[in-house]
XYZ file of C-alpha atoms in Angstrom:
550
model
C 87.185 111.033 22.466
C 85.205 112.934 19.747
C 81.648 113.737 20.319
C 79.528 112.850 17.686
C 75.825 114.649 17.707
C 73.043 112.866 17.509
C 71.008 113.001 13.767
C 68.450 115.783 13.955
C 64.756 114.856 14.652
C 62.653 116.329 12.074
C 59.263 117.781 13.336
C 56.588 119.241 11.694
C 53.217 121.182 13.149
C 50.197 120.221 14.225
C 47.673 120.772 11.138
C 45.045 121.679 13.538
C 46.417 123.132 17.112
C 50.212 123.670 15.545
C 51.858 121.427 17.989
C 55.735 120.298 17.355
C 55.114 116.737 16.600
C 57.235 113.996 14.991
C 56.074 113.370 11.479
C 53.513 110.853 10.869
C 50.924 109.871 7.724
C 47.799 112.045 9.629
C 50.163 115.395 10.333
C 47.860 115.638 13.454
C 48.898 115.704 17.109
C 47.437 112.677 19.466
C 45.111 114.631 21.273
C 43.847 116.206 17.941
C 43.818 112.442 15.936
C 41.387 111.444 19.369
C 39.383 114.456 18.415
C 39.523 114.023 14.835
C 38.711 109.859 14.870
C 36.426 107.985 17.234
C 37.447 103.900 17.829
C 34.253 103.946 19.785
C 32.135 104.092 16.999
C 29.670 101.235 16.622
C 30.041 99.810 20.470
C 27.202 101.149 22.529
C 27.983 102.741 25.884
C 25.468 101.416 27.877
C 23.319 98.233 27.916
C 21.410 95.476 30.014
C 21.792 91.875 31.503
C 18.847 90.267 32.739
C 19.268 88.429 35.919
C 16.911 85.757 37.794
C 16.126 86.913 41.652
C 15.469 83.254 43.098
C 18.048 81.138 41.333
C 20.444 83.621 41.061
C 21.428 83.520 37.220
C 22.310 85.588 34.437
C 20.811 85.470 31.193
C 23.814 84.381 28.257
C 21.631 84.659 25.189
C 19.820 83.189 23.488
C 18.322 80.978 26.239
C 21.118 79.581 28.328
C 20.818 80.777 31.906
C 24.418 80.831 33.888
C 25.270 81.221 37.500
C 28.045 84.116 37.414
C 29.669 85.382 41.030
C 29.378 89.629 40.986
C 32.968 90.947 39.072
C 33.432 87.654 38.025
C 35.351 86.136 34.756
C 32.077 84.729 33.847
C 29.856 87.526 34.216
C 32.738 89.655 32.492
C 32.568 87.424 29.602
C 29.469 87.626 29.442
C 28.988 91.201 29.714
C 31.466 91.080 26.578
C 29.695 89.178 24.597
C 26.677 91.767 24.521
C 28.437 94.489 22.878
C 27.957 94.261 18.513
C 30.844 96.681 17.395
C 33.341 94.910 19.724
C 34.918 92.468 17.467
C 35.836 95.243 15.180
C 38.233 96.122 17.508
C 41.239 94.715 19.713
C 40.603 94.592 23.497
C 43.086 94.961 25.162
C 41.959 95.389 28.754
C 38.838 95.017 30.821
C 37.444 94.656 34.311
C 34.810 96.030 36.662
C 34.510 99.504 38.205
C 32.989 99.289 41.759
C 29.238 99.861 42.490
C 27.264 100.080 45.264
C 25.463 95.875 45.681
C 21.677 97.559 45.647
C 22.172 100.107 42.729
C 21.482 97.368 39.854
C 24.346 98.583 37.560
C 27.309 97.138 36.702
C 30.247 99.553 35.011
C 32.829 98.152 33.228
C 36.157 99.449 31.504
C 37.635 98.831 28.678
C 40.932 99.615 26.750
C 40.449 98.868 23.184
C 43.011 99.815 20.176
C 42.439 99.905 16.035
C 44.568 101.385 13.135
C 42.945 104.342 11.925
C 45.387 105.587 9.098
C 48.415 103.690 7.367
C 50.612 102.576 10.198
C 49.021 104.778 12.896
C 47.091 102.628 15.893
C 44.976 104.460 18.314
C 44.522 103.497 21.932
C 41.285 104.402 23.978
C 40.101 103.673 27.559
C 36.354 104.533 28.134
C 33.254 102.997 30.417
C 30.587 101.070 29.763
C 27.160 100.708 32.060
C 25.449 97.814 32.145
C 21.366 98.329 33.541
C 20.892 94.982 35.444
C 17.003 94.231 34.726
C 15.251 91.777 37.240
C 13.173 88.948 35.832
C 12.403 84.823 35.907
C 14.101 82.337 34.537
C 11.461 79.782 32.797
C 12.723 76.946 35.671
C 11.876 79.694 38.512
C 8.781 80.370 36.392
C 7.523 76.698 36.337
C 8.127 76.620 40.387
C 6.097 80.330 40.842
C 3.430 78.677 38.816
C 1.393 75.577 39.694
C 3.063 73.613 37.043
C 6.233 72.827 38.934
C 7.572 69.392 37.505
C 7.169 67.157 34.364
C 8.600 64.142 35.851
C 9.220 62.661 38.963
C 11.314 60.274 40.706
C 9.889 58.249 43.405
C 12.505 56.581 45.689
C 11.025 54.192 48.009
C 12.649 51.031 50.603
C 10.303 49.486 53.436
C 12.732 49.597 56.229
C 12.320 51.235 59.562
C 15.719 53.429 59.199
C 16.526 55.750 56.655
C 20.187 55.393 56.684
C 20.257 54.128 53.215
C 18.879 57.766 51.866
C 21.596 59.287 54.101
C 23.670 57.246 52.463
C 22.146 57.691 49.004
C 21.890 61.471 49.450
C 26.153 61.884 49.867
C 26.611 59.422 46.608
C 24.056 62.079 44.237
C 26.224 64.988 45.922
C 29.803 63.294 44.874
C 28.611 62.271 41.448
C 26.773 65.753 40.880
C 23.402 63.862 40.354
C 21.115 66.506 41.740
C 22.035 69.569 39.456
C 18.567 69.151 37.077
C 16.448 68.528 40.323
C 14.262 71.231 40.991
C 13.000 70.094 44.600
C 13.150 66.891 46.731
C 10.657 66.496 49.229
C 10.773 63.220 52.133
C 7.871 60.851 52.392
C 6.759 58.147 54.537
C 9.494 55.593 53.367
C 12.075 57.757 51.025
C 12.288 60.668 48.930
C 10.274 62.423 45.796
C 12.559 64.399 43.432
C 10.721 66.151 41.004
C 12.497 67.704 37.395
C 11.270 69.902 34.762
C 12.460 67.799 32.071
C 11.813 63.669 31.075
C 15.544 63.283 30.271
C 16.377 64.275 33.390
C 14.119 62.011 35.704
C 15.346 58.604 33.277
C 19.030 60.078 33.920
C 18.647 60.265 37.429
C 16.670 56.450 37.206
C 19.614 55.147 35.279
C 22.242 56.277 37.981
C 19.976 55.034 41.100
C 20.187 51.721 39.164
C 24.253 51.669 38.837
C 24.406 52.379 43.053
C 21.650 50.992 44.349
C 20.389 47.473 43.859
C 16.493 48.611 42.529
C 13.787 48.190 40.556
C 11.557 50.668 38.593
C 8.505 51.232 37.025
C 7.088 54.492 34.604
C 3.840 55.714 33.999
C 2.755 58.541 32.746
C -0.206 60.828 32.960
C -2.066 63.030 30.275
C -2.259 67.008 30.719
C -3.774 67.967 28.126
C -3.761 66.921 23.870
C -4.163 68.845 21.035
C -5.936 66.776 17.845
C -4.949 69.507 15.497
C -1.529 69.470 15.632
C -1.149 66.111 17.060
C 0.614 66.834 20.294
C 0.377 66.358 23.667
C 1.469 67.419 27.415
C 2.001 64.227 29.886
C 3.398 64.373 33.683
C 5.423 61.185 33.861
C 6.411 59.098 37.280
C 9.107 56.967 37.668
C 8.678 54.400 41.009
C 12.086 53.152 42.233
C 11.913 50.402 44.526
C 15.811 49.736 46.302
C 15.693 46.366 47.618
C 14.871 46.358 51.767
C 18.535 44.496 52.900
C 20.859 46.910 54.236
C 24.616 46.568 55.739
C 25.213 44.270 58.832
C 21.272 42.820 58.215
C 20.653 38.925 59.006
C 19.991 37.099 55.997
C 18.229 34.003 55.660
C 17.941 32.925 52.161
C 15.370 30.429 51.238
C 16.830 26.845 51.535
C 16.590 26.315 47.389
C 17.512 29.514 46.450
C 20.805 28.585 48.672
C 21.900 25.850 46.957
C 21.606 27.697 43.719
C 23.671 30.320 44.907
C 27.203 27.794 45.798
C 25.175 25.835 48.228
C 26.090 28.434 51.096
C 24.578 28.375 54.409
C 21.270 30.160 54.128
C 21.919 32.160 57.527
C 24.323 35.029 56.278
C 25.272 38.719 56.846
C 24.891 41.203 54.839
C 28.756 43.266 54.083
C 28.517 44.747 50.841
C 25.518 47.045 49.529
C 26.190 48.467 45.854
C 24.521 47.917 42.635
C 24.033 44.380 44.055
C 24.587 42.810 47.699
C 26.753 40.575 49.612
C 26.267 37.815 51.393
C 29.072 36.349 53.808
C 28.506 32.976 55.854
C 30.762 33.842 59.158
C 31.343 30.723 59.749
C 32.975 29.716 56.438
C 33.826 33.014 54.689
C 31.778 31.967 52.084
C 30.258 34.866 49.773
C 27.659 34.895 47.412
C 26.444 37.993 44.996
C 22.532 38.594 44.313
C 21.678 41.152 41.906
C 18.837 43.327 41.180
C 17.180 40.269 38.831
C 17.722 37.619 40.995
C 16.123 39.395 44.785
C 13.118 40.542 42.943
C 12.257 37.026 40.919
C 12.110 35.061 44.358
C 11.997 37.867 47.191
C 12.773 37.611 50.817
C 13.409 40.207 53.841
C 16.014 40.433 56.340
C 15.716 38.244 59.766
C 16.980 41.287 61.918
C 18.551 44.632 61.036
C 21.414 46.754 63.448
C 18.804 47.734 66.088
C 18.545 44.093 67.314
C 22.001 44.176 67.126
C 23.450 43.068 71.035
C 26.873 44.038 72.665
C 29.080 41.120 73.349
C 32.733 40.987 74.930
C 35.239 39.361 73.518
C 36.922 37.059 75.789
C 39.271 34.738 73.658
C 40.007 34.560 70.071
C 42.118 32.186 68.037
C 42.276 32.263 64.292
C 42.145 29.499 62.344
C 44.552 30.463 59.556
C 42.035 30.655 56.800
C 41.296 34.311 55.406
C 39.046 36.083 52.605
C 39.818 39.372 51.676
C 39.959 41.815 55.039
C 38.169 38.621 56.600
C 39.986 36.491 58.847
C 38.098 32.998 60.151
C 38.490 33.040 63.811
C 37.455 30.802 67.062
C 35.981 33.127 69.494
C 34.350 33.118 73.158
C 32.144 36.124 74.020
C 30.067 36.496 76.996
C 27.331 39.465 77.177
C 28.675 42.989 77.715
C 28.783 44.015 81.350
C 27.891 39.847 82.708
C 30.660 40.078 85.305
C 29.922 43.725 86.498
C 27.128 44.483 88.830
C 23.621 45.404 87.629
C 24.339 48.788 88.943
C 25.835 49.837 85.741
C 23.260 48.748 83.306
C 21.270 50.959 80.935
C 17.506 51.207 81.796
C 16.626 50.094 78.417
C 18.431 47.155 78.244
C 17.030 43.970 78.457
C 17.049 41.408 81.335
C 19.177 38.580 80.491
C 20.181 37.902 84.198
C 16.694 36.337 84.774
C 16.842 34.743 81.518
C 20.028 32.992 82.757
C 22.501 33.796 80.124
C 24.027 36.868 82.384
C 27.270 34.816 83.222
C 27.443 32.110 80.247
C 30.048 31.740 77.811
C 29.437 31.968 74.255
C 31.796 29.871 71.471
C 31.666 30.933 68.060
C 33.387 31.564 64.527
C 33.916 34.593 63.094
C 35.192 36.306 60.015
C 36.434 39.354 62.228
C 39.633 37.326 63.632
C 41.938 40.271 62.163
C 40.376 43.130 63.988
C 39.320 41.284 67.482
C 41.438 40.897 70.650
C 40.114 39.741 74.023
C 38.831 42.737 75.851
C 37.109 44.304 72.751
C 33.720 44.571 72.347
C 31.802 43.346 69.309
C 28.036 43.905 68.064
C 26.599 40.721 67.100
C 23.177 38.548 66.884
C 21.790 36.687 70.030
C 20.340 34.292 68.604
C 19.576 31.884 71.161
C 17.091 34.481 72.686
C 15.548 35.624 69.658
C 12.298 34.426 67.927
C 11.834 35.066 64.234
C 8.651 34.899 62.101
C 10.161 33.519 59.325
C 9.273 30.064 57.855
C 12.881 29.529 55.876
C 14.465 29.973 59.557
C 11.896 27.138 61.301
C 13.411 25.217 58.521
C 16.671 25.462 59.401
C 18.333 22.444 61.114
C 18.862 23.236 65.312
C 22.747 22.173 64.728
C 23.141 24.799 61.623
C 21.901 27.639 63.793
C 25.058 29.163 66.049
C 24.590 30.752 69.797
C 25.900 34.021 68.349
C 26.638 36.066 65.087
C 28.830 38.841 65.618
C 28.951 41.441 62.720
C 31.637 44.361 63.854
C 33.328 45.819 66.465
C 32.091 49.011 68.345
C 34.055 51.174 70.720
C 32.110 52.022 73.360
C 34.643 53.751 75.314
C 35.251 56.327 72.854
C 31.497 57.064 71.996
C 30.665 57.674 75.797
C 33.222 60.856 75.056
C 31.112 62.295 72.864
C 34.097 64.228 71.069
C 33.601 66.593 67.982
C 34.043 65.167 64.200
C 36.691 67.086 62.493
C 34.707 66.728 59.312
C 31.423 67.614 57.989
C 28.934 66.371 55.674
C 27.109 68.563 52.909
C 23.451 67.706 52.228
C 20.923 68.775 49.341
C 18.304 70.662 51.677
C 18.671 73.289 54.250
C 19.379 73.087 57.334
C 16.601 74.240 60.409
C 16.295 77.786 60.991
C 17.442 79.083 57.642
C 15.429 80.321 54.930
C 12.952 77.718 53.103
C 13.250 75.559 55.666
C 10.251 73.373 56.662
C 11.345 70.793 59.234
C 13.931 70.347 61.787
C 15.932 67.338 60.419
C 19.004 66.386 59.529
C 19.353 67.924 55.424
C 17.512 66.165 53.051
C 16.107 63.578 55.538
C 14.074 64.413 58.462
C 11.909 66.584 57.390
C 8.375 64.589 57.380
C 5.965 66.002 59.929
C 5.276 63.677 63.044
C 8.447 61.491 62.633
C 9.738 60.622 65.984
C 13.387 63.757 65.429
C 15.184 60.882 68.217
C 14.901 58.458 66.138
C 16.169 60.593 63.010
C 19.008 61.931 64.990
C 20.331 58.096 65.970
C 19.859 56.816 62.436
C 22.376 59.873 61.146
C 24.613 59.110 64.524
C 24.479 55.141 63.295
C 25.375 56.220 59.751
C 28.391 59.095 60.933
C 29.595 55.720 62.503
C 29.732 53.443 59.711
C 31.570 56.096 57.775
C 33.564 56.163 60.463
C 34.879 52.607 60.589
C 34.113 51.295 56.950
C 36.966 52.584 55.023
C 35.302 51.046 51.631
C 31.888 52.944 51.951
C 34.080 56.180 53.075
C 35.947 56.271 50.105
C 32.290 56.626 48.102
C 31.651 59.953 49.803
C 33.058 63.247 50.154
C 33.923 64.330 53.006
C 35.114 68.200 53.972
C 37.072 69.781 56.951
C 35.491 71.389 59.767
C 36.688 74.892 60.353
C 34.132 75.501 63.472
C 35.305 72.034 65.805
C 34.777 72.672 69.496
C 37.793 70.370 70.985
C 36.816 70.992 74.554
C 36.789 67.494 76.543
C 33.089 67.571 78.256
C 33.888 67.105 82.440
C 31.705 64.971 84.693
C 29.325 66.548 86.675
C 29.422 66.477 90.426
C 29.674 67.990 93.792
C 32.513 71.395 93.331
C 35.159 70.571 95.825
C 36.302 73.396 98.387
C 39.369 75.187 97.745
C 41.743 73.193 99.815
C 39.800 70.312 99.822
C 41.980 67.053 100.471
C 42.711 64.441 98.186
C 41.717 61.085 98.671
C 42.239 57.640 96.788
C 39.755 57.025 94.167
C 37.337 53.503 94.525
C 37.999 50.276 92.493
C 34.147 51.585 90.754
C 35.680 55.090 90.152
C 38.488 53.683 88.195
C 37.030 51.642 86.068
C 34.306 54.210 84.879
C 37.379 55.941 83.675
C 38.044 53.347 80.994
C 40.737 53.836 78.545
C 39.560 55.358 74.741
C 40.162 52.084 72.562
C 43.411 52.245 70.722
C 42.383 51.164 66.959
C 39.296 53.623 67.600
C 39.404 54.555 63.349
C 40.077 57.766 62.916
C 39.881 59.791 59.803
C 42.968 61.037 58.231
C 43.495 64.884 56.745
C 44.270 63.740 53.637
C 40.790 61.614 53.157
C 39.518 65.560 53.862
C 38.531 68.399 51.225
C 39.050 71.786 51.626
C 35.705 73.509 50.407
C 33.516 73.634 48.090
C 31.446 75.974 46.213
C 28.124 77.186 47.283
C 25.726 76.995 44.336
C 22.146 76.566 44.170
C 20.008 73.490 44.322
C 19.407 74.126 40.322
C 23.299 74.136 39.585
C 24.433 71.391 42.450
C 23.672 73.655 45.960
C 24.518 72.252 49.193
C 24.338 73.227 52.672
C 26.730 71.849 55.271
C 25.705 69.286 58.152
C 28.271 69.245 60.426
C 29.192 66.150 61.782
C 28.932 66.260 65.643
């Protein structure tokens, strides 16, 4: 084989050090063209980003304000965009250069290249130090000043539970509807939220009305007026009324306004809260719709709400082959919970019925909850026989139109009395108790009013955990996120420590049955209806703090 050299490799010397160097249009060396030429030129070394203490934003000019995590994408970009000679280059690299979290710098590299003579491109690496300069915001400025809000939102429903805000609060959090609020704050019967803007108050109006069945009313309020210019500052107020029916609440719709709506039967249950309700007639299926327009032209309030609610065991049901929906008409017999155990087992607060004589009396009735009841269950329902109602529309009613009982839903009490850990959690607008900013002890958003009994706050969140719990259609209108933190440990009964080799001996007829059996169709929440996380961002840019679900 015959070797063939290679073609020689002209070089020629450095023109200023005299360095062999291949041959190019400069006749300089690369450490000499560096020395020679400066890409640099033009793009300033070292600059500043101003960045708001309390809400935790950066400053992307001219007046936008942007939340941006430390060595971020966003706060690189926007680092970028305050250099001037940068676009007469090509960037080819960049990212953050560690500094110590209290030193208020940021340092940031950057590899940029540019053709400096015909067909000769230069590539440089150098740093540039950003000052980070603490200021306000204008929104952080409004709150540090007495002049906080420009509108405000006033959310108000005359009930003695505040479920529906609960339940209001997790619908703003899934549809992002809090992000221009600047504060809420809880009054006697619902919420305040207060903006800095009038856009933002009739946005937040406008999606209360598409939820909630409501109505509103504005006003507005002058500041001050200027007659030279012809302007003027107002404070304006928005009053939201929602209307005061909630879930599982007995109906009783005035006796004309029944016939106009299908001629149902005016003693119904409320199923269905959205942007209007529904009505159901258990004993026919029947439903009827009443919007917004219709409630408020001829109003009326609910006979009873889910604290009158009574348990009730189920002891025979038999469907009657007609069905609406997830509603199934049904023949059933019911007899009070616990009227064929002893008194010894009773709660303290419940009431008498044995000396009312309906302790051991059997109960026939329809309901629309054939699909889900078997005997043995126990169901939540109405006692109506035993109740007395100031209500004129229910006087009216015929004796023969007016059942025994009205179950709504089934419970499972077995599984409550194990007072297990929810493998979810719940996120909520305000802080939680013992962090910092917080003013009251309650449950997020809600709670928080001075001299509100915290029992009763803490059962009206444990009533609403429950309904999410088994109502798969007002589930699905939340978000709900896993729980990293669940304590699984089963709580043990208290009572006297047995000796070592004590002996075993059978258990009593009373024993066993305490030990009741957890309810087999107890609904449980599947993974997949979970999230994983979520960010944590302030209350300005759609914050949240977790409430765990226990």
């Amino acid at each position: 084989m015959e070797f063939v050299p290679a073609p020689a490799v002209h070089r020629v010397l450095c023109a200023d050090c005299g360095t062999p160097i291949v041959p190019n249009s400069a006749n300089l060396c690369v450490a000499c063209l560096r020395n020679t030429v400066d890409i640099t030129e033009g793009i300033p070394k070292q600059a500043s980003v101003s960045f708001c203490r309390n809400c935790e934003r950066f400053l992307a000019p001219p007046q936008a304000w942007v939340l941006a995590r430390p060595e971020s994408s966003e706060l690189l970009a926007l680092c970028l965009k305050k250099l001037k000679g940068l676009p007469k280059v090509r960037l080819t690299e960049a990212h953050f250069i560690w500094t110590e979290p209290h030193s208020k710098r940021l340092r940031v590299s950057l590899t940029i290249q540019k053709e400096v003579l015909t067909n000769t491109i230069l590539e440089q690496t150098f740093e540039i130090e950003y000052l980070v300069q603490h200021g306000q915001c204008p929104d952080c400025a409004k709150l540090a000043a007495k002049n906080t809000w420009k509108a405000l939102v006033q959310v108000r429903q005359k009930v003695p539970h505040k479920r529906t805000f609960l339940f209001l609060e997790q619908l703003i959090l899934k549809h992002g509807a809090q992000k221009d609020t600047i504060s809420v704050k809880e009054v006697k019967d619902g919420l305040d939220f207060f903006y800095s803007q009038r856009s933002h108050a009739i946005k937040m109006v406008e999606f209360l009305t598409g939820v909630v069945p409501v109505r509103s009313k504005a006003s507005e309020q002058l500041l001050s007026s200027d007659t030279h210019s012809n302007t003027a500052n107002f404070k304006y107020t928005y009053s939201v009324e929602i209307m005061p029916i909630c879930k599982d609440d007995l109906v009783c719709i005035p006796p004309k306004q029944a016939r106009q709506l299908g001629n149902i039967s005016p003693l119904t249950v409320c199923t269905r809260v959205g942007s209007s309700i529904q009505l159901l007639d258990p004993a026919t299926l029947q439903t009827c719709e009443i919007t917004s327009a219709i409630y408020w032209r001829n109003e009326f309030n609910s006979l009873a709400t889910v604290t009158d609610l009574v348990e009730f065991t189920v002891l025979d049901v038999e469907a009657d082959g007609r069905s609406r929906g997830k509603f199934v008409l049904a023949d059933a017999q019911v007899a009070l919970a616990g009227a064929f155990r002893s008194g010894a087992g009773q709660d303290e607060d419940s009431m008498d019925y044995e000396s009312a004589g309906y302790t051991n009396q059997i109960y026939h009735t329809r309901t629309h909850l054939g699909g889900i009841l078997q005997p043995g269950d126990t169901a939540l329902g109405y006692f109506l026989t035993n109740s007395n109602y100031n209500s004129d529309d229910f006087a009216s009613l015929p004796a023969e139109r007016i059942p025994d009982i009205m179950l709504v839903k089934k419970t499972y009490p077995n599984r409550r009395k194990k007072n297990k850990s929810r493998g979810w959690k719940l996120r909520s607008i305000g802080k939680e108790a013992g962090e910092e900013g917080e003013t009251g002890s309650g449950r997020g958003v809600v709670g928080r009013l001075g001299g509100r009994d915290q029992k009763k706050v803490e059962e009206d969140y444990e009533h609403f955990l429950r309904d999410l719990e088994e109502d798969p259609e007002m589930r699905s209108a939340v978000n709900l996120y896993k729980s990293t933190d669940v304590n699984m440990k089963t709580e043990t009964k208290r009572g006297p420590k047995k000796p070592q080799f004590a002996m075993d001996i059978d258990e009593t007829p009373r024993q066993i049955e305490e030990e009741e059996e957890e309810e087999a169709d107890f609904p449980e929440i599947q993974l997949d209806e979970l999230l994983e996380g979520f960010d944590e961002m302030t209350l300005g840019e759609g914050r949240e703090e977790v409430v765990e679900a226990t």
